[in-house]
Amino acid sequence: ALRVYRRVHGEEHTEVANSLMNLGIILGKKGQLDRAMAKLEKAHAMFCRLVGEDDENVAIVLSSMAFVLRNQGKGAEAMAVEEKVLRIRRRTLGSESDAVAN
């Protein structure tokens, strides 16, 4: 799917970033943590360039990065990333949102 999105949309597109994020999530769940983080970092950078840092897609990819960091034994780094997720969701969804409460 990633190849198709790159061919259709070019290298810099939200569909490409979304595909990178999904690939990173799958790799993380399979325990391929370094490969997962590499894909998630690319997706994060691309989303930030394309939609800005206050976007739900950025929050989702950061949350996935925190998952990988926790599984790499980097709990403090994971917590710092989760705090970024919370700040984004408070700004974009409001403090009363279920996504913020959870």
Coordinates of C-alpha atoms in Angstrom, one line a residue:
A1 CA 0.0 0.0 0.0
L2 CA 2.8 2.4 0.8
R3 CA 4.3 2.0 -2.7
V4 CA 0.9 2.7 -4.3
Y5 CA 0.3 5.8 -2.2
R6 CA 3.8 7.1 -3.0
R7 CA 3.2 6.5 -6.7
V8 CA -0.3 8.1 -6.7
H9 CA 0.3 11.0 -4.3
G10 CA 4.1 11.5 -4.2
E11 CA 6.4 11.3 -1.3
E12 CA 4.8 14.0 0.9
H13 CA 1.1 13.3 1.4
T14 CA -1.1 12.5 4.4
E15 CA -1.9 9.1 2.8
V16 CA 1.8 8.2 2.7
A17 CA 2.2 9.4 6.3
N18 CA -0.8 7.4 7.4
S19 CA 0.5 4.3 5.7
L20 CA 3.9 4.7 7.4
M21 CA 2.1 5.1 10.7
N22 CA 0.1 1.9 10.2
L23 CA 3.2 0.0 9.2
G24 CA 5.0 1.3 12.3
I25 CA 2.1 0.2 14.5
I26 CA 2.1 -3.3 13.0
L27 CA 5.8 -3.7 13.3
G28 CA 5.6 -2.5 16.9
K29 CA 2.9 -5.1 17.7
K30 CA 5.2 -7.8 16.1
G31 CA 8.0 -6.8 18.4
Q32 CA 10.2 -5.2 15.6
L33 CA 10.6 -2.1 17.7
D34 CA 13.6 -0.4 16.0
R35 CA 11.9 -0.7 12.6
A36 CA 8.6 0.4 14.0
M37 CA 10.1 3.5 15.6
A38 CA 11.8 4.4 12.3
K39 CA 8.5 4.3 10.4
L40 CA 6.7 6.2 13.2
E41 CA 9.3 8.9 13.3
K42 CA 9.0 9.4 9.5
A43 CA 5.2 9.5 9.8
H44 CA 5.4 12.0 12.7
A45 CA 7.7 14.3 10.8
M46 CA 5.6 14.2 7.6
F47 CA 2.3 14.8 9.5
C48 CA 3.9 17.8 11.3
R49 CA 5.0 19.3 8.0
L50 CA 1.6 18.6 6.2
V51 CA -1.0 19.3 8.9
G52 CA 0.9 21.0 11.7
E53 CA 1.6 19.7 15.2
D54 CA -1.9 20.2 16.6
D55 CA -3.6 17.4 14.7
E56 CA -5.2 14.2 15.8
N57 CA -3.0 12.2 13.4
V58 CA 0.1 13.6 15.2
A59 CA -1.4 12.6 18.5
I60 CA -2.1 9.1 17.2
V61 CA 1.5 8.6 15.8
L62 CA 3.0 10.0 19.1
S63 CA 0.9 7.6 21.1
S64 CA 2.2 4.7 19.0
M65 CA 5.7 6.0 19.5
A66 CA 5.1 6.0 23.2
F67 CA 4.0 2.3 23.0
V68 CA 7.3 1.4 21.2
L69 CA 9.3 3.4 23.7
R70 CA 7.7 1.6 26.7
N71 CA 8.4 -1.7 25.0
Q72 CA 12.0 -0.7 24.5
G73 CA 12.3 -0.1 28.3
K74 CA 12.3 3.7 27.9
G75 CA 9.5 4.5 30.3
A76 CA 10.5 8.1 31.0
E77 CA 10.7 8.9 27.3
A78 CA 7.4 7.3 26.7
M79 CA 5.8 9.3 29.5
A80 CA 7.1 12.6 28.0
V81 CA 5.7 11.6 24.6
E82 CA 2.3 10.7 26.2
E83 CA 2.3 14.2 27.8
K84 CA 2.6 15.7 24.3
V85 CA -0.3 13.6 23.2
L86 CA -2.4 14.9 26.1
R87 CA -1.5 18.5 25.4
I88 CA -2.4 18.1 21.7
R89 CA -5.8 16.5 22.5
R90 CA -6.6 19.1 25.2
R91 CA -6.0 21.9 22.6
T92 CA -7.8 20.1 19.7
L93 CA -10.6 18.2 21.5
G94 CA -11.0 20.0 24.8
S95 CA -10.5 18.8 28.3
E96 CA -13.9 17.1 28.5
S97 CA -13.3 14.8 25.5
D98 CA -13.2 11.0 26.2
A99 CA -9.9 10.9 24.4
V100 CA -8.4 13.3 27.0
A101 CA -10.1 11.6 29.9
N102 CA -8.6 8.2 28.9

